[in-house]
C-alpha positions as semicolon CSV with decimal commas, in nm:
position;residue;x (nm);y (nm);z (nm)
1;M;-0,882;5,144;0,027
2;A;-0,734;5,300;0,337
3;N;-0,906;5,034;0,552
4;F;-0,739;4,755;0,353
5;K;-0,405;4,929;0,390
6;T;-0,458;4,956;0,765
7;F;-0,566;4,591;0,789
8;F;-0,272;4,460;0,592
9;G;-0,042;4,689;0,788
10;F;-0,173;4,526;1,103
11;V;-0,130;4,175;0,958
12;F;0,230;4,247;0,860
13;S;0,292;4,401;1,201
14;V;0,162;4,082;1,365
15;L;0,375;3,873;1,132
16;K;0,682;4,082;1,212
17;R;0,636;4,067;1,588
18;N;0,509;3,713;1,637
19;K;0,533;3,476;1,342
20;L;0,421;3,181;1,553
21;Y;0,087;3,346;1,636
22;F;0,026;3,425;1,271
23;V;0,112;3,075;1,147
24;I;-0,087;2,894;1,416
25;K;-0,395;3,115;1,360
26;I;-0,390;3,037;0,988
27;F;-0,332;2,666;1,053
28;L;-0,618;2,663;1,304
29;A;-0,850;2,837;1,056
30;V;-0,770;2,573;0,793
31;I;-0,826;2,289;1,041
32;Q;-1,146;2,453;1,160
33;G;-1,266;2,468;0,800
34;L;-1,170;2,108;0,720
35;F;-1,307;1,947;1,038
36;P;-1,676;1,960;0,935
37;V;-1,588;1,815;0,595
38;V;-1,393;1,528;0,750
39;T;-1,664;1,454;1,006
40;A;-1,922;1,451;0,726
41;L;-1,719;1,215;0,507
42;L;-1,612;0,968;0,775
43;P;-1,960;0,816;0,823
44;Q;-1,978;0,763;0,447
45;Y;-1,646;0,575;0,454
46;L;-1,770;0,388;0,757
47;L;-2,079;0,266;0,574
48;D;-1,883;0,191;0,257
49;S;-1,643;-0,028;0,455
50;I;-1,939;-0,235;0,573
51;L;-2,161;-0,242;0,266
52;V;-1,918;-0,230;-0,025
53;D;-1,583;-0,359;0,100
54;N;-1,721;-0,591;0,367
55;N;-1,400;-0,533;0,560
56;F;-1,425;-0,530;0,939
57;T;-1,070;-0,397;0,983
58;Y;-1,142;-0,079;0,785
59;F;-1,474;-0,042;0,966
60;L;-1,303;-0,063;1,304
61;G;-1,034;0,183;1,192
62;Y;-1,292;0,436;1,075
63;V;-1,490;0,400;1,398
64;I;-1,179;0,460;1,608
65;L;-1,076;0,757;1,391
66;F;-1,425;0,907;1,404
67;V;-1,454;0,872;1,783
68;C;-1,103;1,010;1,839
69;L;-1,171;1,310;1,617
70;Q;-1,506;1,382;1,778
71;F;-1,362;1,379;2,130
72;S;-1,012;1,515;2,080
73;M;-1,062;1,803;1,837
74;P;-1,269;2,027;2,067
75;F;-1,020;1,968;2,350
76;L;-0,720;2,038;2,127
77;Y;-0,888;2,344;1,979
78;S;-0,957;2,485;2,326
79;A;-0,602;2,417;2,443
80;I;-0,457;2,585;2,134
81;E;-0,691;2,883;2,178
82;I;-0,572;2,930;2,539
83;W;-0,212;2,917;2,421
84;L;-0,291;3,166;2,143
85;E;-0,444;3,404;2,398
86;K;-0,111;3,404;2,583
87;L;0,069;3,480;2,258
88;L;-0,186;3,753;2,187
89;L;-0,117;3,916;2,523
90;K;0,254;3,924;2,442
91;L;0,171;4,068;2,101
92;N;-0,049;4,339;2,254
93;I;0,228;4,430;2,497
94;A;0,479;4,460;2,212
95;I;0,245;4,678;2,005
96;T;0,161;4,897;2,305
97;D;0,532;4,938;2,384
98;D;0,600;5,046;2,026
99;M;0,316;5,296;2,038
100;M;0,432;5,431;2,373
101;D;0,782;5,482;2,231
102;V;0,630;5,692;1,951
103;L;0,421;5,890;2,200
104;Y;0,720;5,957;2,425
105;G;0,899;6,108;2,126
106;M;0,615;6,348;2,046
107;K;0,613;6,710;2,144
108;Y;0,348;6,800;2,398
109;E;0,183;7,048;2,161
110;I;0,113;6,770;1,912
111;Y;-0,027;6,542;2,180
112;D;-0,238;6,818;2,336
113;N;-0,417;6,897;2,009
114;P;-0,771;6,743;2,034
115;E;-0,764;6,611;1,676
116;N;-0,431;6,437;1,731
117;H;-0,547;6,306;2,067
118;N;-0,850;6,150;1,897
119;I;-0,626;5,986;1,634
120;I;-0,396;5,851;1,907
121;S;-0,693;5,708;2,100
122;R;-0,829;5,536;1,789
123;S;-0,483;5,398;1,712
124;F;-0,460;5,241;2,056
125;A;-0,809;5,094;2,024
126;F;-0,733;4,947;1,681
127;S;-0,393;4,810;1,772
128;T;-0,508;4,625;2,081
129;G;-0,864;4,520;1,999
130;A;-1,016;4,602;1,665
131;G;-0,716;4,484;1,464
132;V;-0,719;4,142;1,628
133;N;-1,096;4,113;1,588
134;T;-1,070;4,205;1,219
135;F;-0,790;3,954;1,169
136;N;-0,993;3,682;1,344
137;A;-1,301;3,767;1,136
138;F;-1,092;3,739;0,820
139;L;-0,963;3,396;0,928
140;D;-1,318;3,286;1,013
141;A;-1,421;3,381;0,661
142;V;-1,131;3,174;0,525
143;A;-1,244;2,877;0,736
144;L;-1,601;2,914;0,609
145;N;-1,481;2,923;0,249
146;I;-1,283;2,603;0,301
147;T;-1,595;2,431;0,426
């Protein structure tokens, strides 16, 4: 239960510091989950427009949509991921600054204690790496469930 509390604490901390990162990551996970479904259904609509509707205009529209999606989505996804990495760097800097402020306020005796030092080291590791990886794994699971 403590792990869930830590995870949701991290998620709310991300949401508090950078709402745009949080919203875009969720939006990207939903799009990532829907993209395979759309690319699987478009050929069916493509064939239906030929065989059932016998409508060349719909056929041409589906072909253009299918080709555009196949070529543009990986490019857009990569561009958004690069932009999200920049936002993540800013987020990591903000979290590290907050943690450093707490550390500067500590007495040296507390910091010098090996048990406390171990807790501080784990906190830094979680806040800058493991928390983001856990959050991304959670969003990947959401994307897989959408598919």
